[in-house]
CSV table of N, CA and C in Angstrom, one decimal:
chain,number,residue,atom,x,y,z
A,136,MET,N,79.8,101.5,122.5
A,136,MET,CA,81.0,102.2,122.2
A,136,MET,C,81.1,102.4,120.7
A,137,SER,N,81.5,103.6,120.3
A,137,SER,CA,81.5,103.9,118.9
A,137,SER,C,83.0,103.8,118.4
A,138,ALA,N,83.1,103.7,117.1
A,138,ALA,CA,84.5,103.6,116.5
A,138,ALA,C,85.2,104.9,116.6
A,139,ASN,N,86.5,104.9,116.9
A,139,ASN,CA,87.3,106.1,117.0
A,139,ASN,C,88.2,106.1,115.7
A,140,PRO,N,87.9,106.9,114.7
A,140,PRO,CA,88.7,106.9,113.5
A,140,PRO,C,90.1,107.4,113.8
A,141,LEU,N,90.4,108.1,114.9
A,141,LEU,CA,91.8,108.6,115.2
A,141,LEU,C,92.6,107.4,115.6
A,142,ARG,N,92.0,106.3,116.0
A,142,ARG,CA,92.7,105.1,116.4
A,142,ARG,C,92.7,104.1,115.2
A,143,GLY,N,92.1,104.4,114.1
A,143,GLY,CA,92.0,103.5,113.0
A,143,GLY,C,90.8,102.6,113.1
A,144,GLU,N,89.9,102.9,114.0
A,144,GLU,CA,88.7,102.0,114.2
A,144,GLU,C,87.7,102.2,113.1
A,145,VAL,N,86.9,101.2,112.8
A,145,VAL,CA,85.9,101.3,111.8
A,145,VAL,C,84.7,100.6,112.3
A,146,ALA,N,83.5,101.2,112.2
A,146,ALA,CA,82.2,100.6,112.7
A,146,ALA,C,81.8,99.6,111.6
A,147,LEU,N,81.3,98.5,112.0
A,147,LEU,CA,80.8,97.5,111.1
A,147,LEU,C,79.4,97.0,111.7
A,148,LYS,N,78.4,97.3,110.9
A,148,LYS,CA,77.0,96.9,111.3
A,148,LYS,C,76.6,95.7,110.4
A,149,LEU,N,76.3,94.6,111.0
A,149,LEU,CA,75.8,93.4,110.3
A,149,LEU,C,74.5,93.1,110.9
A,150,PRO,N,73.7,92.2,110.2
A,150,PRO,CA,72.5,91.8,110.8
A,150,PRO,C,72.7,91.1,112.1
A,151,GLY,N,72.1,91.7,113.2
A,151,GLY,CA,72.3,91.2,114.5
A,151,GLY,C,73.6,91.5,115.2
A,152,LEU,N,74.5,92.2,114.6
A,152,LEU,CA,75.8,92.6,115.2
A,152,LEU,C,76.1,94.0,114.9
A,153,SER,N,76.7,94.6,115.9
A,153,SER,CA,77.3,95.9,115.7
A,153,SER,C,78.7,95.8,116.3
A,154,LEU,N,79.8,96.0,115.5
A,154,LEU,CA,81.1,95.8,115.9
A,154,LEU,C,82.0,97.0,115.7
A,155,THR,N,83.0,97.1,116.4
A,155,THR,CA,84.1,98.1,116.2
A,155,THR,C,85.3,97.3,115.7
A,156,LEU,N,85.8,97.5,114.5
A,156,LEU,CA,87.0,96.9,114.0
A,156,LEU,C,88.2,97.7,114.4
A,157,ARG,N,89.1,97.0,115.0
A,157,ARG,CA,90.4,97.6,115.5
A,157,ARG,C,91.6,97.0,114.8
A,158,PRO,N,92.3,97.7,114.0
A,158,PRO,CA,93.4,97.1,113.3
A,158,PRO,C,94.7,97.1,114.1
A,159,SER,N,94.7,96.3,115.2
A,159,SER,CA,95.9,96.2,116.0
A,159,SER,C,97.0,95.4,115.3
A,160,PHE,N,98.2,95.5,115.8
A,160,PHE,CA,99.3,94.8,115.1
A,160,PHE,C,99.0,93.3,115.1
A,161,SER,N,98.6,92.8,116.3
A,161,SER,CA,98.4,91.3,116.4
A,161,SER,C,97.2,90.9,115.5
A,162,ALA,N,96.2,91.8,115.3
A,162,ALA,CA,95.1,91.4,114.5
A,162,ALA,C,95.5,91.4,113.0
A,163,LEU,N,96.4,92.3,112.6
A,163,LEU,CA,96.9,92.4,111.2
A,163,LEU,C,97.8,91.2,110.9
A,164,VAL,N,98.6,90.8,111.9
A,164,VAL,CA,99.5,89.6,111.7
A,164,VAL,C,98.6,88.4,111.5
A,165,ALA,N,97.6,88.3,112.3
A,165,ALA,CA,96.7,87.1,112.2
A,165,ALA,C,95.9,87.1,110.9
A,166,ALA,N,95.5,88.3,110.4
A,166,ALA,CA,94.8,88.4,109.2
A,166,ALA,C,95.7,88.0,108.0
A,167,GLU,N,97.0,88.4,108.1
A,167,GLU,CA,97.9,88.1,107.1
A,167,GLU,C,98.2,86.6,107.1
A,168,ALA,N,98.3,86.0,108.3
A,168,ALA,CA,98.6,84.5,108.4
A,168,ALA,C,97.5,83.8,107.7
A,169,GLU,N,96.3,84.3,107.8
A,169,GLU,CA,95.1,83.6,107.2
A,169,GLU,C,95.0,83.9,105.7
A,170,GLY,N,95.0,85.2,105.4
A,170,GLY,CA,94.7,85.7,104.0
A,170,GLY,C,95.8,86.1,103.1
A,171,GLY,N,97.0,86.1,103.6
A,171,GLY,CA,98.1,86.5,102.8
A,171,GLY,C,98.4,88.0,103.1
A,172,SER,N,99.3,88.5,102.4
A,172,SER,CA,99.8,89.9,102.5
A,172,SER,C,98.8,90.9,102.5
A,173,LEU,N,98.8,91.8,103.5
A,173,LEU,CA,97.9,93.0,103.5
A,173,LEU,C,98.1,93.9,102.2
A,174,PHE,N,99.4,94.0,101.8
A,174,PHE,CA,99.7,94.8,100.6
A,174,PHE,C,99.0,94.2,99.4
A,175,ARG,N,99.0,92.8,99.3
A,175,ARG,CA,98.3,92.2,98.2
A,175,ARG,C,96.8,92.4,98.3
A,176,MET,N,96.3,92.4,99.5
A,176,MET,CA,94.8,92.7,99.7
A,176,MET,C,94.5,94.1,99.1
A,177,LEU,N,95.4,95.0,99.5
A,177,LEU,CA,95.2,96.4,99.1
A,177,LEU,C,95.3,96.5,97.5
A,178,ASP,N,96.3,95.9,97.0
A,178,ASP,CA,96.5,95.9,95.5
A,178,ASP,C,95.3,95.3,94.8
A,179,ARG,N,94.8,94.2,95.3
A,179,ARG,CA,93.6,93.5,94.7
A,179,ARG,C,92.4,94.5,94.8
A,180,ALA,N,92.2,95.0,96.0
A,180,ALA,CA,91.1,95.9,96.2
A,180,ALA,C,91.1,97.2,95.3
A,181,ALA,N,92.4,97.7,95.1
A,181,ALA,CA,92.5,98.8,94.2
A,181,ALA,C,92.2,98.5,92.8
A,182,ALA,N,92.5,97.2,92.4
A,182,ALA,CA,92.2,96.8,91.0
A,182,ALA,C,90.8,96.3,90.9
A,183,GLY,N,90.0,96.4,91.9
A,183,GLY,CA,88.6,95.9,91.8
A,183,GLY,C,88.4,94.5,92.1
A,184,ASP,N,89.4,93.8,92.5
A,184,ASP,CA,89.4,92.3,92.7
A,184,ASP,C,89.2,92.1,94.2
A,185,VAL,N,88.1,92.5,94.8
A,185,VAL,CA,87.8,92.3,96.2
A,185,VAL,C,87.3,90.9,96.4
A,186,ARG,N,87.9,90.2,97.4
A,186,ARG,CA,87.6,88.8,97.7
A,186,ARG,C,86.9,88.7,99.1
A,187,LEU,N,85.8,87.9,99.1
A,187,LEU,CA,85.1,87.7,100.4
A,187,LEU,C,86.1,87.1,101.4
A,188,ALA,N,87.0,86.2,101.0
A,188,ALA,CA,87.9,85.6,101.9
A,188,ALA,C,88.8,86.7,102.6
A,189,ASP,N,89.2,87.7,101.8
A,189,ASP,CA,90.0,88.8,102.4
A,189,ASP,C,89.2,89.6,103.4
A,190,ILE,N,88.0,89.9,103.0
A,190,ILE,CA,87.1,90.7,103.9
A,190,ILE,C,86.9,89.9,105.2
A,191,GLY,N,86.5,88.7,105.0
A,191,GLY,CA,86.2,87.8,106.2
A,191,GLY,C,87.4,87.7,107.1
A,192,ALA,N,88.6,87.5,106.6
A,192,ALA,CA,89.7,87.3,107.4
A,192,ALA,C,90.0,88.6,108.1
A,193,LEU,N,90.1,89.7,107.4
A,193,LEU,CA,90.4,91.0,108.0
A,193,LEU,C,89.4,91.4,109.1
A,194,PHE,N,88.1,91.3,108.7
A,194,PHE,CA,87.1,91.7,109.7
A,194,PHE,C,87.1,90.8,110.9
A,195,TRP,N,87.3,89.5,110.7
A,195,TRP,CA,87.3,88.6,111.8
A,195,TRP,C,88.4,88.9,112.8
A,196,HIS,N,89.6,89.1,112.3
A,196,HIS,CA,90.7,89.3,113.2
A,196,HIS,C,90.8,90.7,113.8
A,197,CYS,N,90.1,91.6,113.1
A,197,CYS,CA,90.1,93.0,113.7
A,197,CYS,C,88.9,93.3,114.6
A,198,GLY,N,88.1,92.3,114.9
A,198,GLY,CA,87.1,92.5,115.8
A,198,GLY,C,85.8,91.7,115.7
A,199,GLY,N,85.8,90.8,114.8
A,199,GLY,CA,84.6,90.0,114.7
A,199,GLY,C,84.5,88.8,115.6
A,200,GLN,N,85.4,88.6,116.4
A,200,GLN,CA,85.5,87.4,117.2
A,200,GLN,C,84.6,87.3,118.4
A,201,ALA,N,83.4,87.9,118.3
A,201,ALA,CA,82.4,87.9,119.3
A,201,ALA,C,81.7,86.6,119.6
A,202,GLY,N,81.7,85.7,118.6
A,202,GLY,CA,81.0,84.4,118.7
A,202,GLY,C,81.7,83.4,117.8
A,203,ALA,N,80.9,82.5,117.3
A,203,ALA,CA,81.5,81.4,116.4
A,203,ALA,C,81.8,82.0,115.1
A,204,ARG,N,82.8,81.6,114.5
A,204,ARG,CA,83.2,82.1,113.2
A,204,ARG,C,82.2,81.8,112.1
A,205,ALA,N,81.5,80.7,112.2
A,205,ALA,CA,80.5,80.4,111.2
A,205,ALA,C,79.3,81.4,111.3
A,206,ASP,N,79.0,81.8,112.5
A,206,ASP,CA,77.9,82.7,112.7
A,206,ASP,C,78.3,84.1,112.2
A,207,PHE,N,79.5,84.5,112.4
A,207,PHE,CA,80.0,85.7,111.9
A,207,PHE,C,80.0,85.7,110.3
A,208,GLU,N,80.5,84.6,109.7
A,208,GLU,CA,80.5,84.6,108.3
A,208,GLU,C,79.1,84.6,107.7
A,209,ALA,N,78.1,84.0,108.4
A,209,ALA,CA,76.7,84.0,108.0
A,209,ALA,C,76.2,85.4,108.0
A,210,ALA,N,76.6,86.2,109.0
A,210,ALA,CA,76.2,87.6,109.1
A,210,ALA,C,76.8,88.4,108.0
A,211,LEU,N,78.0,88.1,107.6
A,211,LEU,CA,78.7,88.8,106.5
A,211,LEU,C,77.9,88.4,105.2
A,212,LEU,N,77.6,87.2,105.0
A,212,LEU,CA,76.9,86.8,103.8
A,212,LEU,C,75.5,87.5,103.7
A,213,GLU,N,74.8,87.6,104.9
A,213,GLU,CA,73.5,88.2,104.9
A,213,GLU,C,73.6,89.7,104.6
A,214,ALA,N,74.7,90.3,105.0
A,214,ALA,CA,74.9,91.8,104.7
A,214,ALA,C,75.1,92.0,103.2
A,215,GLY,N,75.7,90.9,102.6
A,215,GLY,CA,75.9,91.0,101.1
A,215,GLY,C,77.2,91.7,100.8
A,216,PRO,N,77.8,91.3,99.7
A,216,PRO,CA,79.1,91.9,99.4
A,216,PRO,C,79.1,93.4,99.2
A,217,SER,N,78.1,94.0,98.6
A,217,SER,CA,78.0,95.4,98.4
A,217,SER,C,77.9,96.1,99.8
A,218,GLY,N,77.3,95.5,100.8
A,218,GLY,CA,77.2,96.1,102.1
A,218,GLY,C,78.6,96.1,102.9
A,219,LEU,N,79.5,95.3,102.4
A,219,LEU,CA,80.7,95.1,103.1
A,219,LEU,C,81.9,96.0,102.5
A,220,LEU,N,81.7,96.5,101.3
A,220,LEU,CA,82.7,97.2,100.6
A,220,LEU,C,83.1,98.5,101.3
A,221,GLY,N,82.1,99.3,101.8
A,221,GLY,CA,82.4,100.5,102.5
A,221,GLY,C,83.3,100.3,103.7
A,222,PRO,N,82.9,99.4,104.6
A,222,PRO,CA,83.7,99.2,105.8
A,222,PRO,C,85.1,98.6,105.4
A,223,TYR,N,85.2,97.7,104.4
A,223,TYR,CA,86.4,97.1,104.0
A,223,TYR,C,87.4,98.2,103.5
A,224,ARG,N,86.9,99.1,102.6
A,224,ARG,CA,87.7,100.2,102.1
A,224,ARG,C,88.1,101.1,103.3
A,225,ALA,N,87.2,101.4,104.2
A,225,ALA,CA,87.6,102.3,105.4
A,225,ALA,C,88.6,101.6,106.2
A,226,LEU,N,88.6,100.3,106.4
A,226,LEU,CA,89.5,99.6,107.2
A,226,LEU,C,90.9,99.6,106.5
A,227,LEU,N,90.9,99.4,105.2
A,227,LEU,CA,92.2,99.4,104.5
A,227,LEU,C,92.8,100.8,104.5
A,228,ALA,N,91.9,101.9,104.4
A,228,ALA,CA,92.4,103.2,104.5
A,228,ALA,C,93.0,103.5,105.9
A,229,ALA,N,92.3,103.0,106.9
A,229,ALA,CA,92.8,103.2,108.3
A,229,ALA,C,94.2,102.5,108.5
A,230,ILE,N,94.4,101.3,107.8
A,230,ILE,CA,95.6,100.6,108.0
A,230,ILE,C,96.7,101.2,107.2
A,231,PHE,N,96.5,101.7,105.9
A,231,PHE,CA,97.5,102.2,105.1
A,231,PHE,C,97.5,103.7,104.9
A,232,GLY,N,96.6,104.4,105.6
A,232,GLY,CA,96.5,105.8,105.3
A,232,GLY,C,95.5,105.9,104.2
A,233,ARG,N,95.2,107.1,103.8
A,233,ARG,CA,94.2,107.3,102.8
A,233,ARG,C,94.7,106.7,101.5
A,234,VAL,N,93.9,105.8,100.9
A,234,VAL,CA,94.2,105.1,99.7
A,234,VAL,C,93.1,105.3,98.6
């Protein structure tokens, strides 16, 4: 199944994983409960202050829950921060509209 941008979905390819991130209301609430305000995440990202904790929380709650959290985080680390920026920006854009 591929990501449907009309539904706000974003494809995430990690070593050994191919996921579709879906920013549902419950996923966003859970991400906020873990990582703080989505608006602050957006503000930090716009200022160039992208945090791996923000990326991990948002990706995990929007679709990374296929296995153990530690395995998911290891795949994020293996992908490297620069490999995560594109999907993170795309997911923020899907959540907030074009930013």
